[in-house]
PDB file of C-alpha atoms and ligand atoms in Angstrom:
ATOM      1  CA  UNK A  25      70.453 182.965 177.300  1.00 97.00           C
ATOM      2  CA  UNK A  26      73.398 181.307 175.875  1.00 97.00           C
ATOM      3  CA  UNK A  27      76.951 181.582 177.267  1.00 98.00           C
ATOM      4  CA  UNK A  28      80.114 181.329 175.700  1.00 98.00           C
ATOM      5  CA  UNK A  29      83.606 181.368 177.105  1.00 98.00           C
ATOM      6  CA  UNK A  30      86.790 181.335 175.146  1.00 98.00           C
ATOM      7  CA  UNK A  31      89.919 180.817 176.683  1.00 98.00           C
ATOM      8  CA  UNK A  32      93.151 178.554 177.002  1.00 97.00           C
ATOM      9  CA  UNK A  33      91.988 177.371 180.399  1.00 97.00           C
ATOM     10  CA  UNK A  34      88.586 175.718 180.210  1.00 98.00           C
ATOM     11  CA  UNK A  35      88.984 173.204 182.778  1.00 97.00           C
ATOM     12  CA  UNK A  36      88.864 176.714 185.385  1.00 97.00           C
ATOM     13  CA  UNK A  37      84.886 176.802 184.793  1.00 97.00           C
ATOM     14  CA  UNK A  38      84.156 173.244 185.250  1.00 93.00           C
ATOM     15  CA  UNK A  39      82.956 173.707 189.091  1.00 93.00           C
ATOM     16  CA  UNK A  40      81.829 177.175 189.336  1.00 95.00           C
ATOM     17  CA  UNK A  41      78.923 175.666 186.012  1.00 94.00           C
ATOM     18  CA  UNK A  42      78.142 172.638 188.341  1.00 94.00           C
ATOM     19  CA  UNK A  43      77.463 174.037 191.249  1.00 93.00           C
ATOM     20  CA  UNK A  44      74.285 175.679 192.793  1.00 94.00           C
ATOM     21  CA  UNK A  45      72.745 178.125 190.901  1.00 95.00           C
ATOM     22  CA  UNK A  46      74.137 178.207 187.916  1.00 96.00           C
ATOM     23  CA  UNK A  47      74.061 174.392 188.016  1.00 96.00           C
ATOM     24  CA  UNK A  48      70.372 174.513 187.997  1.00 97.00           C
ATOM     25  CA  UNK A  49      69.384 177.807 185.971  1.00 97.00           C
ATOM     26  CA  UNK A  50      71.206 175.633 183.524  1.00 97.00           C
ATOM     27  CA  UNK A  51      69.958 172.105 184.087  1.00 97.00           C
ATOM     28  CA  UNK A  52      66.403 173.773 183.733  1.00 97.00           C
ATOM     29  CA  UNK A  53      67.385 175.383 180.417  1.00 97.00           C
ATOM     30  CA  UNK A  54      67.408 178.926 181.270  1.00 97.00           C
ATOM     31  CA  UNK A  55      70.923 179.055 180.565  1.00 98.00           C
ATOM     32  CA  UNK A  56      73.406 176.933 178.584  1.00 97.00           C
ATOM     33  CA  UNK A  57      77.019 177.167 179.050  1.00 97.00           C
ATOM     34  CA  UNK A  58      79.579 176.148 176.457  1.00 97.00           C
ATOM     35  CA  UNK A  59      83.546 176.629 177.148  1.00 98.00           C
ATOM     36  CA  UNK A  60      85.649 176.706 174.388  1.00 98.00           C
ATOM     37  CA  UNK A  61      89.513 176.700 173.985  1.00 98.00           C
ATOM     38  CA  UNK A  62      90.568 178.903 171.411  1.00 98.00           C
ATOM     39  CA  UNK A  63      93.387 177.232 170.744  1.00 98.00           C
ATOM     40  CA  UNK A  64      91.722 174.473 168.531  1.00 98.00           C
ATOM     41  CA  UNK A  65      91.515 177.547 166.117  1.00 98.00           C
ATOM     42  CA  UNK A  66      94.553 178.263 165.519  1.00 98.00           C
ATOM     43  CA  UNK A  67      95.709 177.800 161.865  1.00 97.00           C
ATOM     44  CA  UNK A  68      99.266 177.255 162.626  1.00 94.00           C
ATOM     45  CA  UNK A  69     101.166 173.629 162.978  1.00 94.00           C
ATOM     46  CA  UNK A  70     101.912 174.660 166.771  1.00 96.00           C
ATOM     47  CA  UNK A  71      98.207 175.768 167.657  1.00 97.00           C
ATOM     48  CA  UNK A  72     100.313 179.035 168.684  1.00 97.00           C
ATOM     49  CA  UNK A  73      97.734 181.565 169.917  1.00 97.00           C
ATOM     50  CA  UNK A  74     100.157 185.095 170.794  1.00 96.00           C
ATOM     51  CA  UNK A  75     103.386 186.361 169.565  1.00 96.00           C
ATOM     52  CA  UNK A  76     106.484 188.613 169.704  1.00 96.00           C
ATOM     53  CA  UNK A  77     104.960 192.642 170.032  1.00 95.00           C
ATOM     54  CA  UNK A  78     105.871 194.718 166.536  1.00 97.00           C
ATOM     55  CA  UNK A  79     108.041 197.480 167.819  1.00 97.00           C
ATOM     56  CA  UNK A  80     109.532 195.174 170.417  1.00 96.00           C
ATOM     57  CA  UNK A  81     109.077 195.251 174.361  1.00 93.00           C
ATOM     58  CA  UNK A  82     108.467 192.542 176.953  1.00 92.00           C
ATOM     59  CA  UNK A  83     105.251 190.255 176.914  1.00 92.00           C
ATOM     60  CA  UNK A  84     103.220 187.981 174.433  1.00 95.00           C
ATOM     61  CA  UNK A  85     100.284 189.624 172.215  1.00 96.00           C
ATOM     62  CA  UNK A  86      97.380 187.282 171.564  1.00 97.00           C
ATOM     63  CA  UNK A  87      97.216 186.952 167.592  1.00 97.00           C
ATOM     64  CA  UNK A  88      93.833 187.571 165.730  1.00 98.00           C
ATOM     65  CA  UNK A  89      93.446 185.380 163.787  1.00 98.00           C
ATOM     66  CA  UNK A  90      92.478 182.217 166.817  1.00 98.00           C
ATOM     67  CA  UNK A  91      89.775 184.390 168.438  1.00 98.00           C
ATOM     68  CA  UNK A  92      88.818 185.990 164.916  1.00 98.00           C
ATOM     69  CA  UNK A  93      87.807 182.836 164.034  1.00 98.00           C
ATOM     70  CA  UNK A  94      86.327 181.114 167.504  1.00 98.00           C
ATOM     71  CA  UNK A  95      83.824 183.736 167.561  1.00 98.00           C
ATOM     72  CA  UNK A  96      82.639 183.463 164.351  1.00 97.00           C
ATOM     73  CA  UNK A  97      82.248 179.880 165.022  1.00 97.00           C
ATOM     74  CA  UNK A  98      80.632 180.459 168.280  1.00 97.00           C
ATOM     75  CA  UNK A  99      78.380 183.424 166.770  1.00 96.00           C
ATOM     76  CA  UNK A 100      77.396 181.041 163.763  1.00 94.00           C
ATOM     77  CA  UNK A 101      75.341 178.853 166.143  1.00 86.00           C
ATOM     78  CA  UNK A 102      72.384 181.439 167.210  1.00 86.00           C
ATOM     79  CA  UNK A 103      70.727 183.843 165.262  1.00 84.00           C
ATOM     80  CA  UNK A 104      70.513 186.702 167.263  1.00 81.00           C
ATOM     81  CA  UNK A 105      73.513 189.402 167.730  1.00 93.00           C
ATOM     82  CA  UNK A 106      75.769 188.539 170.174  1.00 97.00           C
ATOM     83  CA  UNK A 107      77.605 190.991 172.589  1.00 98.00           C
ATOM     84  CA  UNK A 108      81.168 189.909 172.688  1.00 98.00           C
ATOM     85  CA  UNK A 109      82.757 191.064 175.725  1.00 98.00           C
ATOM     86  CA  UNK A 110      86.402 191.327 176.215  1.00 98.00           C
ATOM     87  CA  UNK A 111      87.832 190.949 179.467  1.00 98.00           C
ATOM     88  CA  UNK A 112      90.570 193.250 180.374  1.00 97.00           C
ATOM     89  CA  UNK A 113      91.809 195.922 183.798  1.00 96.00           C
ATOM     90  CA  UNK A 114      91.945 198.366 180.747  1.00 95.00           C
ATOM     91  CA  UNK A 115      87.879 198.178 180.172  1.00 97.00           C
ATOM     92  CA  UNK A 116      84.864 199.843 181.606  1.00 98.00           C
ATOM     93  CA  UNK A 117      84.196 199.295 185.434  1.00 98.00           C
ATOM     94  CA  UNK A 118      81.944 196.532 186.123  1.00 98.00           C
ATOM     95  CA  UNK A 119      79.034 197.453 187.995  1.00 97.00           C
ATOM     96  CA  UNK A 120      75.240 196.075 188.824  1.00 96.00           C
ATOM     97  CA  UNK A 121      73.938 198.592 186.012  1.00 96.00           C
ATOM     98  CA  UNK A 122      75.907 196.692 183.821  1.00 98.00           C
ATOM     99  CA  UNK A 123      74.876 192.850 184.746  1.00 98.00           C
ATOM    100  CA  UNK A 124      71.801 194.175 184.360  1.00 97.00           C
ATOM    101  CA  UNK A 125      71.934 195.445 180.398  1.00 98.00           C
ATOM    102  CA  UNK A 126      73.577 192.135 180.149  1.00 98.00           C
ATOM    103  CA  UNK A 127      70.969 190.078 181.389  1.00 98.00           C
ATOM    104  CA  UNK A 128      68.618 191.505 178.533  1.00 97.00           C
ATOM    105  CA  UNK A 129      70.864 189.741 175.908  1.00 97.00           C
ATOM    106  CA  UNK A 130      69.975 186.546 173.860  1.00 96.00           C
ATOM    107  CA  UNK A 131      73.926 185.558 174.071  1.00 97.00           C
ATOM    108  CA  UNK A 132      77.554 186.763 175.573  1.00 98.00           C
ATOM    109  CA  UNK A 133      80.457 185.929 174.353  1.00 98.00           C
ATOM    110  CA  UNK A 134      82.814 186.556 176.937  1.00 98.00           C
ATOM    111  CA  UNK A 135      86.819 186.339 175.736  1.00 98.00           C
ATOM    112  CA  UNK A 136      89.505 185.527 177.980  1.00 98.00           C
ATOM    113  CA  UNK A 137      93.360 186.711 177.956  1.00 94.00           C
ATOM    114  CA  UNK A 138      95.603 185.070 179.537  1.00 81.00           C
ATOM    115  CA  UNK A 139      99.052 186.769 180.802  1.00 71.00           C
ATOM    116  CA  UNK A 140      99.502 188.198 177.598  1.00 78.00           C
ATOM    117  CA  UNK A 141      97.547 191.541 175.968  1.00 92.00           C
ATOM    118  CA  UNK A 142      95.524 191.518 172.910  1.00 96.00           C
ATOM    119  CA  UNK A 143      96.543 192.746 169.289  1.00 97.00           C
ATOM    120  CA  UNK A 144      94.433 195.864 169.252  1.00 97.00           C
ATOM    121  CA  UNK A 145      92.463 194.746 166.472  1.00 98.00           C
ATOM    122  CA  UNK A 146      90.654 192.227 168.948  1.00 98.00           C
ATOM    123  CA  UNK A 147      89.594 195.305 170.726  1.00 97.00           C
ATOM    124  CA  UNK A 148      88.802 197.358 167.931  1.00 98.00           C
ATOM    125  CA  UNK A 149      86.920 195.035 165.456  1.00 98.00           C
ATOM    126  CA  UNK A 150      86.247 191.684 167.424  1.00 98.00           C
ATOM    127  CA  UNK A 151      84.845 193.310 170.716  1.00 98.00           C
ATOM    128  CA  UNK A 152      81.409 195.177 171.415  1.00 98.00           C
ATOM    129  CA  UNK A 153      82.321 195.682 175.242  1.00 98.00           C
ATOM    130  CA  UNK A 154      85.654 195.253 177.108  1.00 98.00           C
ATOM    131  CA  UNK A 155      85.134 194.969 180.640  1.00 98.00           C
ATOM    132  CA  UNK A 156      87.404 195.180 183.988  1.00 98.00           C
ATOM    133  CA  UNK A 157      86.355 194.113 187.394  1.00 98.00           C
ATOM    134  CA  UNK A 158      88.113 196.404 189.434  1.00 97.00           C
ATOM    135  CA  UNK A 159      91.217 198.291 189.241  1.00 97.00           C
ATOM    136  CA  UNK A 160      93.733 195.626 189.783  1.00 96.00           C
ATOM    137  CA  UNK A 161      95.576 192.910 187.879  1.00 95.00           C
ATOM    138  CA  UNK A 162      94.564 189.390 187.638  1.00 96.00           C
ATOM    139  CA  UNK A 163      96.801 186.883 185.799  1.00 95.00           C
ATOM    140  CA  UNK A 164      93.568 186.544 183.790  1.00 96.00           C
ATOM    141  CA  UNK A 165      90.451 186.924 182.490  1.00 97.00           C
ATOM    142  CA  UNK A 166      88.963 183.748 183.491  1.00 98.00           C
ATOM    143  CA  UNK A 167      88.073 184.881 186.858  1.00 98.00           C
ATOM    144  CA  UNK A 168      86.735 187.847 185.636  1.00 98.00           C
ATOM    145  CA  UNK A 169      84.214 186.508 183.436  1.00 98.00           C
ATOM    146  CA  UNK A 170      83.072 183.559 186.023  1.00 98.00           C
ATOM    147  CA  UNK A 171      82.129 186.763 188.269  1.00 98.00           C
ATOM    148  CA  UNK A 172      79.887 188.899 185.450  1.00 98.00           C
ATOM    149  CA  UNK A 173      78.505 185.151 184.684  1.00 98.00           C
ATOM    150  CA  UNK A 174      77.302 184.694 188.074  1.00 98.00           C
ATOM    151  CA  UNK A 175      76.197 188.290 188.614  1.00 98.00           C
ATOM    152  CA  UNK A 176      74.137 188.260 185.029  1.00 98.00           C
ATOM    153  CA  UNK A 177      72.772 184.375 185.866  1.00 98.00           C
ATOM    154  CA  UNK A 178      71.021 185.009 188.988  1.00 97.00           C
ATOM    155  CA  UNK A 179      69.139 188.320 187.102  1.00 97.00           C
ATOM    156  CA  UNK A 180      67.586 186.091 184.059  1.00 97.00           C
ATOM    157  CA  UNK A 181      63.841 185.438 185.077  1.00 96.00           C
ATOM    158  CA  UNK A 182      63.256 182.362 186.913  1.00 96.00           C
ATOM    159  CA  UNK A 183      66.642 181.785 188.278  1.00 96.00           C
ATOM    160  CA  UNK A 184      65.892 183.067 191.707  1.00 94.00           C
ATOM    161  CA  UNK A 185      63.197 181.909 194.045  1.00 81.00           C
ATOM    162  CA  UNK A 186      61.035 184.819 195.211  1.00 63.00           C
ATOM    163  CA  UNK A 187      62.755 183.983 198.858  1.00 52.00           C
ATOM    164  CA  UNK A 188      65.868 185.903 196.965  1.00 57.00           C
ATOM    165  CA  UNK A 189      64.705 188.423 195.060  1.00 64.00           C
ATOM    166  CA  UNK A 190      66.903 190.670 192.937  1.00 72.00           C
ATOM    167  CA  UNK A 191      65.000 193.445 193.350  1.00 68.00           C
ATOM    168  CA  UNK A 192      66.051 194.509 197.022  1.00 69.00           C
ATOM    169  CA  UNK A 193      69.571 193.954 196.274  1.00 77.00           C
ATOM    170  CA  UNK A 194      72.384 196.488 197.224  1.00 75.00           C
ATOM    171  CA  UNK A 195      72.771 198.455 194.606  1.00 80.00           C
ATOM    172  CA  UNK A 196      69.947 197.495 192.831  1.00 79.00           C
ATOM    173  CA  UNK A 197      68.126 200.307 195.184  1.00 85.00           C
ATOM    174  CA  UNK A 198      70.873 202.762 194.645  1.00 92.00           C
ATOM    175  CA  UNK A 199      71.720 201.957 198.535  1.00 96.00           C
ATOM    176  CA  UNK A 200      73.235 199.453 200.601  1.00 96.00           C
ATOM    177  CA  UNK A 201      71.182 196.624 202.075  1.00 95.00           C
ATOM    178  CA  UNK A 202      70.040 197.149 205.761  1.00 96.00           C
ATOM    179  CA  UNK A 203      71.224 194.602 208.852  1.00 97.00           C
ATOM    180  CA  UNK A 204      69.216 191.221 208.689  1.00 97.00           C
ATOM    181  CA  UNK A 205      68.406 189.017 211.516  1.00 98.00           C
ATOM    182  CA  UNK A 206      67.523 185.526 211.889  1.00 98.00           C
ATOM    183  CA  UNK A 207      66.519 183.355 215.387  1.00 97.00           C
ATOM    184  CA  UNK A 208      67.553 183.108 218.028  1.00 98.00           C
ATOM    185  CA  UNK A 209      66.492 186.568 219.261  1.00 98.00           C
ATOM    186  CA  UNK A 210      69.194 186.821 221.746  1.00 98.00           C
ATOM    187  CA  UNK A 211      72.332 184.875 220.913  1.00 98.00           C
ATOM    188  CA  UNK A 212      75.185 185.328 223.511  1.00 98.00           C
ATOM    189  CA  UNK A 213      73.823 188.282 225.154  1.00 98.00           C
ATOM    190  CA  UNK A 214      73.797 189.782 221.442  1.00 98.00           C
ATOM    191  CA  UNK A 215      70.203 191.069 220.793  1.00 98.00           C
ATOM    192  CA  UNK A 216      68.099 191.382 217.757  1.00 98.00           C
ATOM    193  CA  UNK A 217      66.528 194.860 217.933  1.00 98.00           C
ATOM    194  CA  UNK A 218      63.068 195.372 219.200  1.00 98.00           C
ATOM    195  CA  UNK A 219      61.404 196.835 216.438  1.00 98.00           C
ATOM    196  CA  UNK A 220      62.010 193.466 214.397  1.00 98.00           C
ATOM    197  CA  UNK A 221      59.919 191.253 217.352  1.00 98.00           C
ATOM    198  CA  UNK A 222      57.583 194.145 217.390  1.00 98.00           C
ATOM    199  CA  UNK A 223      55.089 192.962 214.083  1.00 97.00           C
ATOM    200  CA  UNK A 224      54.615 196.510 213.473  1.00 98.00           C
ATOM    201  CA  UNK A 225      55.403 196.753 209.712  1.00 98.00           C
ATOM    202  CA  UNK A 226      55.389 200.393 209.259  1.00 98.00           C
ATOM    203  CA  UNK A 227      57.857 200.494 212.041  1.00 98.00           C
ATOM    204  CA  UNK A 228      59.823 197.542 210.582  1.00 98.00           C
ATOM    205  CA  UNK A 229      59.724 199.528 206.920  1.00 98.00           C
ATOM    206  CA  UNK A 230      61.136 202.633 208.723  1.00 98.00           C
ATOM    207  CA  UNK A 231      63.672 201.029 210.727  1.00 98.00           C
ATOM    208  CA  UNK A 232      64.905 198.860 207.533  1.00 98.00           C
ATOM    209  CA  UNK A 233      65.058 202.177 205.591  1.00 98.00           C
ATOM    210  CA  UNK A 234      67.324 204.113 207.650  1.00 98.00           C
ATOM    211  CA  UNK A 235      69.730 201.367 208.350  1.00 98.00           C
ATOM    212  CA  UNK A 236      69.867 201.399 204.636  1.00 97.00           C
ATOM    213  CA  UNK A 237      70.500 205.009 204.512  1.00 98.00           C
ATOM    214  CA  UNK A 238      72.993 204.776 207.435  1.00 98.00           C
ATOM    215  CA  UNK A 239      75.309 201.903 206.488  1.00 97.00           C
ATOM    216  CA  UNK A 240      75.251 203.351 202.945  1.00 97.00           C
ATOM    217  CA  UNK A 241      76.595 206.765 204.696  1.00 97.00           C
ATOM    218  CA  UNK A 242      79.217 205.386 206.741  1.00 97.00           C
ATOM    219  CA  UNK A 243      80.302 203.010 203.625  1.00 98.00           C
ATOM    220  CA  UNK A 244      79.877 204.277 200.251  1.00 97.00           C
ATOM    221  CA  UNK A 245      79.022 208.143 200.382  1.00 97.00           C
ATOM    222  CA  UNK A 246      80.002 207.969 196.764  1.00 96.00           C
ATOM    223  CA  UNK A 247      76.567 205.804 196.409  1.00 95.00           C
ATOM    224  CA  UNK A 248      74.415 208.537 198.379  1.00 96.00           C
ATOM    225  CA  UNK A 249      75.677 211.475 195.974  1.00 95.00           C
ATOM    226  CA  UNK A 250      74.001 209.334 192.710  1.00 91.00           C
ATOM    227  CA  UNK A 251      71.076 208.620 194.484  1.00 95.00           C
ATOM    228  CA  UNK A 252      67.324 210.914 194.505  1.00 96.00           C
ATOM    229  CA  UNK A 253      66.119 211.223 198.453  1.00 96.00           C
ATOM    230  CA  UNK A 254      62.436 211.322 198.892  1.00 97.00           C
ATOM    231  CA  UNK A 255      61.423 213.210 201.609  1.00 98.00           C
ATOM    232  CA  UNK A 256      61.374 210.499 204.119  1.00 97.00           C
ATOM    233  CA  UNK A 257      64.883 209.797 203.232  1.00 97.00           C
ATOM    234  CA  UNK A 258      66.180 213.281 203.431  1.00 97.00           C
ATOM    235  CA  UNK A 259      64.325 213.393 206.989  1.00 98.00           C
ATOM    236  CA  UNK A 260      66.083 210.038 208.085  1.00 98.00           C
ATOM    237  CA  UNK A 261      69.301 210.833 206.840  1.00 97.00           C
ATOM    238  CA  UNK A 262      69.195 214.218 209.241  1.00 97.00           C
ATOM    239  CA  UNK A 263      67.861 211.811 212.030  1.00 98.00           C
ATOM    240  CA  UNK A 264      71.322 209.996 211.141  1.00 98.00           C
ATOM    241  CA  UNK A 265      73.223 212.881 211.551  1.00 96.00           C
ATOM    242  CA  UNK A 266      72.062 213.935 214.450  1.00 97.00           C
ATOM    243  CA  UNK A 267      72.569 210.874 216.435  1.00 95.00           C
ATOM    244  CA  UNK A 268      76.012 211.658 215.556  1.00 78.00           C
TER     245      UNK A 268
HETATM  246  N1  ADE B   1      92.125 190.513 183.325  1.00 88.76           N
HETATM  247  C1  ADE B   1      93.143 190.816 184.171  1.00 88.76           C
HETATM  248  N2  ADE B   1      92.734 191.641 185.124  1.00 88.76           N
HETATM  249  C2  ADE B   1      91.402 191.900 184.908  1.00 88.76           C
HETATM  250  C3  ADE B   1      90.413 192.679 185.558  1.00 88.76           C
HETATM  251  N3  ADE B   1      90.675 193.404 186.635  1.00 88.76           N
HETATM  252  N4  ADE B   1      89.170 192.676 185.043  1.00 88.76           N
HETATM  253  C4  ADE B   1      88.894 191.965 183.933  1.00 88.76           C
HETATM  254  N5  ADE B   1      89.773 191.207 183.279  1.00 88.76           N
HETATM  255  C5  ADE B   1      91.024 191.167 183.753  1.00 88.76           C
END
């Protein structure tokens, strides 16, 4: 997969590509990175990227014409489509359903605004997705993109170890993970539960299951209401609220 990032600020990504995984998904070629300010594309004398609104009002727009012309230049390299992704609180919620369609692409072009909005024919003609992170404000999109990058990275085949697998991931079930435990068995008086020491894997599957169930209950109903109980599942949930 190829990964392209244009904004004012490149120097923001230089740690968050060197570091861990996405250090090594990309030092073993499963992933290149390439940062790009979008400012060396402006046609202008004073490499001026926004300007004044038409019809007045506070704020800078960002012009065209710069990212017009950076993804063209960035799209010109590969020959496959590329999904350019516009990063804005105005776009579609971000979610694991999403990182997921992403992580089927050949290349993302993620663009970054910074303070200002965008002319709307960025969003019209330029973009194929515009995405937000959550409903609040950040001073830009920078941020926003280094989280979908990580989220989309550690999906791409190869990039995890099997010791991490994707696949048992909150939300990737539909539910929220269950409690995990590691040694000692009893740390300060605070006990790892039996059934884990017990070897009994049917037990351990059970147990694992309805903590799932429960913590997604008592954290994000909204989760339970989207997701198809088996029967097992319907009969632990009414264990659940029972014990109640
Ligand atoms: N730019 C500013 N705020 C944002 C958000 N919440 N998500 C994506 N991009 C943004």
């Amino acid at each position: 997969m190829k990964i392209d990032i244009l904004t004012l600020f490149p120097d923001m990504f230089t740690g968050v590509f060197q570091e861990s995984i996405l250090k090594k998904a990309s030092e073993r070629g499963l992933v290149s990175f390439r940062v790009t300010n979008f400012r060396d594309f402006a046609d202008n004398k004073h490499r001026k990227v926004d300007d004044y609104p038409y019809g007045g009002g506070a704020g800078m727009v960002l012009m065209p014409q710069p990212l017009f012309d950076a993804v063209d230049h960035v799209k010109a390299q590969t020959a496959s489509d590329a999904r350019v992704i516009l990063m804005t609180p105005q776009g579609e919620r971000f979610t694991q359903k999403k990182a997921e369609e992403l992580a089927k692409e050949e290349h993302l072009i993620f663009i970054c605004g910074h303070y200002e909005g965008y002319d709307e024919r960025i969003r019209e003609h330029l973009a194929t997705d515009e995405i937000s992170i959550g409903d609040f404000v950040l001073t830009g999109g920078e941020l926003a993109a280094m989280v979908i990058v990580d989220s989309v990275v550690r999906l791409l085949p190869g990039v995890l170890g099997n010791e991490a697998s994707p696949v048992t991931d909150s939300f990737s079930t539909g539910l929220l993970e269950h409690p995990q435990y590691t040694r000692p068995a009893d740390f300060r008086g605070m006990k790892v539960p039996d059934v884990l020491l017990s070897g009994n894997h049917a037990r351990i599957e059970t147990w694992r299951k309805k903590e799932s169930l429960r913590r997604t209950l008592e954290r994000r109903p909204d989760l339970l209401e989207n997701y198809a109980l088996n029967e097992v599942e319907k009969a632990l949930l009414e264990e659940i609220k029972n014990e109640k």
